[in-house]
Amino acid sequence: MSGVVDGNDLGHHGDVEVGAGLVDLAVNVRQAPLPDWLAEPILASLSRLDAYPDGTVARAAIAARHGRDPDEVLLTAGAAQAFTLLAQGLRDSRRPVVVHPQFTEPEAALLAAGHRVGRVLLPEPFTLDPAAVPDDADLVLLGNPTNPTSVAHPAHAVVSLARPGRVLVVDEAFADTVPGEPHSLAARRDLPGLVVVRSLTKTWALAGLRVGYLLAAPELVRRLAAVQPLWPVSTPALAAAAACATPAAVAAEEQIAHELTARREHLLAALRQLPEAVVAGTPASSFVLLKVADGLGVRSRLRDAGYAVRRADTFPGLGPDWLRVAVRDERTTDAFVAALTAVIR
């Protein structure tokens, strides 16, 4: 999706920030080689490319992971495809509302499908205020934890938005970056109209494979599947989805989340020594949102110094002084903060 809406380039994403020779702090994908238990089934699947993809095994594995039935799982070509399916499958929505700042693809997909989209703009520190969402909104979309703010909304606050006659879409692409996933609603089967969107891209570095899924009531899954292209998820992507849903993979994911938390705290501690860079809210995920004077100029000078960060003025509710920075290892963080200090002062 693309297009500038109310001054925000909804089609701008972090991958376009990255260039040859730059340290990538713009893309929220973990930088690590695939573990053998993930690489091997993907490679083995290449011998089965003569057959059409069959998602039965992957769907069952994902359902088991979240304590749900397979008919409550819809596999998608990346989590982003889920938003296109929602926009197309729910064309009868009368008042869709997107809670911003957040990932721009949900609004872009709704606009492309002809919806008139309402916005709820959360002020700093970007925590969810359920009362700000109009009572008559029949389709509500928000992220948790939210890209780009890294804020994790309490589960009870998100739950309060669910009601009969409303579809509540929660983008949990970064839920697995939080140890224990305390804010996730993926296992909730009791909430009317709930759709949870998940991604395998971030933690497992599978951005190029395009694999994600959504969880919802069976009737809603069928409705969204009806507007999905045939065989949307490739055989290698299905192999990855099944592998990432095993108990061993979930345990490894939890360990990675703990390591990420320590690395994020290291970054935050370093940034606290730089008063010119203000961290938004309470970061909970694999990135932080910074506010600096002359943000776009700072971003340009960081590129000259060898670092790519994500401009955040393309997110509704944010302006040119906001920058998103991915959490990396301690050595990379220390070098980045030194460069940031130099270009700010």
XYZ file of C-alpha atoms in Angstrom:
345
model
C 0.000 0.000 0.000
C 1.155 3.557 -0.572
C -0.008 7.131 -0.532
C 0.294 10.261 1.543
C -2.716 10.878 3.789
C -2.964 13.998 5.952
C 0.775 14.485 5.570
C 1.694 10.904 6.503
C 3.313 8.633 3.932
C 1.506 5.433 4.914
C 3.524 3.376 2.444
C 6.895 4.253 3.935
C 8.548 1.379 5.836
C 11.873 0.873 7.532
C 13.419 -1.294 4.834
C 13.782 1.717 2.521
C 15.966 3.412 5.142
C 18.649 0.745 4.899
C 21.518 1.140 2.442
C 24.822 -0.458 1.607
C 27.370 -0.049 4.371
C 24.864 1.222 6.945
C 24.290 -0.385 10.327
C 20.603 -1.325 10.254
C 18.686 0.161 13.179
C 15.669 0.920 10.993
C 14.116 -2.547 10.588
C 12.624 -4.354 13.574
C 13.781 -7.810 12.514
C 16.146 -9.770 14.748
C 19.579 -10.137 13.200
C 20.582 -13.749 13.776
C 21.118 -16.899 11.690
C 18.276 -19.393 11.556
C 18.594 -22.170 14.131
C 18.980 -25.670 12.681
C 15.516 -26.735 13.832
C 14.068 -23.956 11.654
C 16.469 -23.966 8.698
C 16.261 -27.724 8.169
C 12.478 -28.030 7.601
C 12.563 -24.986 5.332
C 15.318 -26.532 3.237
C 13.589 -29.922 3.233
C 10.397 -28.303 1.945
C 12.179 -27.349 -1.278
C 11.914 -30.962 -2.401
C 8.110 -30.654 -2.305
C 7.666 -27.598 -4.501
C 5.994 -29.684 -7.206
C 2.879 -29.935 -5.016
C 0.517 -27.134 -4.129
C 0.947 -25.816 -0.576
C -1.093 -27.565 2.129
C -1.495 -25.621 5.352
C -3.112 -28.391 7.396
C -0.071 -29.231 9.521
C 0.968 -25.617 10.081
C -2.564 -24.561 10.976
C -2.889 -27.379 13.506
C 0.485 -26.542 15.058
C -0.387 -22.872 15.461
C -3.807 -23.727 16.890
C -2.201 -26.047 19.447
C 0.271 -23.364 20.447
C -2.499 -20.935 21.325
C -4.986 -23.461 22.709
C -7.405 -22.982 19.831
C -9.018 -25.062 17.099
C -7.509 -25.191 13.593
C -10.614 -23.555 12.134
C -9.769 -20.468 14.206
C -6.457 -19.998 12.360
C -5.925 -18.280 9.020
C -2.411 -18.466 7.590
C -1.312 -15.376 5.685
C 1.534 -14.270 3.433
C 3.042 -12.169 6.172
C 1.004 -10.509 8.903
C 0.523 -7.491 6.629
C -1.712 -9.536 4.321
C -4.151 -9.953 7.195
C -4.959 -6.242 7.073
C -5.751 -6.427 3.361
C -8.072 -9.373 4.002
C -9.814 -7.511 6.810
C -10.279 -4.430 4.657
C -11.707 -6.473 1.784
C -13.672 -8.977 3.824
C -15.334 -6.390 6.062
C -16.505 -3.956 3.399
C -19.791 -3.546 5.256
C -18.024 -1.840 8.145
C -19.691 1.512 8.732
C -17.129 3.205 10.978
C -13.623 1.724 11.008
C -11.218 3.376 13.434
C -7.448 2.989 13.682
C -5.691 3.822 16.948
C -2.478 5.738 16.205
C 0.455 5.989 16.315
C 0.739 2.459 14.988
C 1.785 0.389 11.977
C 0.395 2.163 8.923
C -0.621 -0.822 6.790
C -4.028 -1.321 8.485
C -5.135 2.192 7.552
C -3.543 1.970 4.112
C -5.372 -1.296 3.411
C -8.691 0.130 4.567
C -8.282 3.204 2.387
C -7.341 1.090 -0.642
C -10.544 -0.917 -0.157
C -12.627 2.254 -0.171
C -13.278 2.672 3.558
C -13.546 6.058 5.212
C -11.178 5.685 8.146
C -11.376 7.431 11.483
C -8.302 8.017 13.605
C -7.781 8.020 17.355
C -4.483 9.797 18.054
C -2.995 8.859 21.409
C -0.935 11.621 23.052
C 2.348 10.978 24.820
C 3.128 8.616 26.506
C 0.970 6.802 23.913
C -0.899 4.506 26.313
C -4.347 3.324 25.317
C -7.346 5.255 26.578
C -10.355 3.054 25.743
C -12.691 6.027 26.239
C -11.064 7.743 23.255
C -12.434 5.087 20.890
C -15.889 6.071 19.597
C -18.692 3.873 20.907
C -20.120 3.435 17.425
C -16.855 2.233 15.854
C -17.661 -1.206 14.437
C -14.077 -2.023 13.374
C -11.204 -1.021 15.668
C -7.528 -1.687 14.933
C -4.597 -1.220 17.285
C -1.154 -2.663 17.912
C 0.071 -4.322 21.101
C 2.975 -3.836 21.677
C 2.646 -0.932 19.297
C 4.917 -0.098 16.399
C 6.542 2.478 16.526
C 6.047 3.517 20.164
C 7.078 0.168 21.728
C 4.285 0.681 24.267
C 2.485 -2.424 25.545
C -1.127 -1.740 26.462
C -2.503 -3.653 29.478
C -4.621 -6.587 28.359
C -7.611 -5.395 30.382
C -7.620 -2.067 28.548
C -7.668 -3.778 25.166
C -10.304 -6.280 26.314
C -12.574 -3.397 27.301
C -12.846 -2.452 23.612
C -14.483 -5.762 22.647
C -18.251 -5.798 22.314
C -20.998 -7.402 20.191
C -21.301 -5.818 16.766
C -17.655 -4.733 16.668
C -14.590 -6.396 15.163
C -11.565 -5.678 17.339
C -8.267 -6.265 15.547
C -5.147 -6.445 17.702
C -1.845 -6.466 15.848
C 0.423 -8.664 17.981
C 3.330 -8.811 15.547
C 5.680 -7.996 18.433
C 3.898 -9.863 21.240
C 6.595 -12.520 21.349
C 9.246 -9.897 22.131
C 7.776 -9.500 25.638
C 8.700 -12.278 28.101
C 5.644 -14.314 28.990
C 3.441 -12.402 26.535
C 1.392 -10.959 29.429
C -0.580 -8.593 27.202
C -1.458 -11.079 24.467
C -5.062 -11.985 23.703
C -4.121 -14.815 21.337
C -5.678 -17.484 23.550
C -8.908 -15.568 24.218
C -11.877 -17.271 22.581
C -14.539 -15.570 24.674
C -14.333 -12.028 23.317
C -16.850 -11.097 20.603
C -15.330 -10.020 17.292
C -11.711 -10.420 18.389
C -9.066 -10.846 15.683
C -5.431 -11.296 16.733
C -2.783 -10.844 14.042
C 0.613 -12.472 14.571
C 3.913 -12.464 12.686
C 6.830 -14.885 12.468
C 8.958 -12.261 10.756
C 10.449 -10.417 13.697
C 11.931 -12.882 16.156
C 12.841 -15.545 13.604
C 14.229 -13.219 10.909
C 11.862 -14.458 8.206
C 10.900 -11.166 6.559
C 11.755 -12.544 3.118
C 9.640 -15.667 3.565
C 6.354 -13.784 4.226
C 4.536 -15.801 6.848
C 2.039 -14.807 9.508
C -1.429 -15.698 10.694
C -4.550 -14.419 12.353
C -6.724 -15.920 15.061
C -10.476 -15.376 15.166
C -13.815 -17.129 15.500
C -14.390 -19.758 12.759
C -17.105 -17.799 10.985
C -14.882 -14.727 10.751
C -11.936 -16.825 9.567
C -14.113 -18.246 6.790
C -15.250 -14.781 5.790
C -11.672 -13.531 5.493
C -10.476 -16.693 3.747
C -13.130 -16.104 1.084
C -11.266 -12.982 -0.118
C -7.804 -14.534 0.108
C -6.008 -15.691 -3.061
C -5.596 -19.405 -3.592
C -2.519 -20.971 -1.971
C -1.373 -17.668 -0.433
C 1.340 -19.164 1.793
C 4.228 -21.023 0.166
C 5.362 -24.501 1.161
C 8.621 -23.221 2.731
C 6.668 -20.631 4.705
C 4.281 -23.310 5.943
C 7.217 -25.437 7.050
C 8.561 -22.452 8.987
C 5.183 -21.781 10.599
C 4.868 -25.346 11.818
C 8.427 -25.360 13.176
C 7.979 -22.057 15.014
C 4.854 -23.299 16.801
C 6.488 -26.272 18.554
C 6.989 -26.186 22.341
C 10.770 -26.104 21.831
C 10.468 -23.100 19.515
C 8.198 -21.278 21.953
C 10.718 -21.911 24.745
C 13.518 -20.557 22.548
C 11.370 -17.541 21.717
C 10.928 -16.862 25.428
C 14.678 -16.971 25.985
C 15.216 -14.555 23.112
C 12.633 -12.199 24.645
C 14.590 -12.158 27.904
C 17.832 -11.453 26.051
C 16.103 -8.678 24.139
C 14.862 -7.131 27.380
C 18.425 -6.945 28.706
C 19.657 -5.397 25.471
C 16.854 -2.851 25.477
C 17.673 -1.875 29.058
C 21.288 -1.396 28.001
C 20.163 0.937 25.217
C 17.841 2.854 27.536
C 20.550 3.262 30.146
C 22.867 4.727 27.516
C 20.173 7.064 26.215
C 19.464 8.339 29.725
C 22.936 9.849 29.643
C 21.876 11.889 26.624
C 19.212 14.375 27.740
C 18.800 15.682 24.199
C 17.178 12.342 23.241
C 13.852 11.702 24.990
C 12.485 8.159 24.981
C 8.746 7.866 24.458
C 6.664 6.068 27.050
C 7.877 2.799 28.548
C 9.371 0.671 25.762
C 8.441 -3.006 25.886
C 9.508 -4.390 22.512
C 12.464 -4.674 20.147
C 12.691 -0.950 19.360
C 12.414 2.421 21.052
C 10.952 5.729 19.908
C 13.096 8.818 20.400
C 12.302 12.504 20.224
C 15.186 14.790 19.280
C 15.356 18.352 18.037
C 15.766 18.469 14.241
C 14.925 14.780 13.962
C 15.199 14.568 10.195
C 18.520 16.386 10.285
C 19.781 14.032 12.984
C 18.654 11.067 10.898
C 20.572 12.417 7.901
C 23.721 12.976 9.936
C 23.443 9.501 11.415
C 23.375 8.105 7.883
C 26.559 10.014 7.162
C 28.011 8.384 10.286
C 26.974 4.928 9.062
C 23.676 4.303 10.885
C 20.183 3.864 9.466
C 17.285 4.709 11.792
C 13.592 4.888 10.973
C 11.998 8.286 10.423
C 8.739 8.321 12.357
C 6.953 11.322 10.891
C 5.202 8.932 8.497
C 3.188 7.551 11.440
C -0.031 9.482 12.163
C 0.289 11.356 15.432
C 4.053 11.850 15.191
C 6.146 14.616 13.699
C 9.604 15.092 12.184
C 11.436 15.050 15.522
C 10.578 11.401 16.175
C 12.914 8.527 15.252
C 12.526 4.774 15.797
C 15.622 2.778 16.728
C 15.870 -1.013 16.765
C 17.409 -2.774 19.759
C 20.660 -4.524 18.853
C 23.576 -6.090 20.730
C 25.436 -4.057 23.334
C 28.460 -3.310 21.152
C 26.282 -1.949 18.346
C 24.251 0.056 20.848
C 27.311 1.663 22.400
C 28.707 2.653 19.009
C 25.329 4.026 17.916
C 24.828 6.120 21.049
C 28.311 7.557 20.601
C 27.401 8.521 17.036
C 24.062 9.945 18.138
C 25.778 12.016 20.806
C 28.170 13.402 18.220
C 25.482 14.424 15.726
C 23.169 15.956 18.339
C 25.725 18.048 20.195
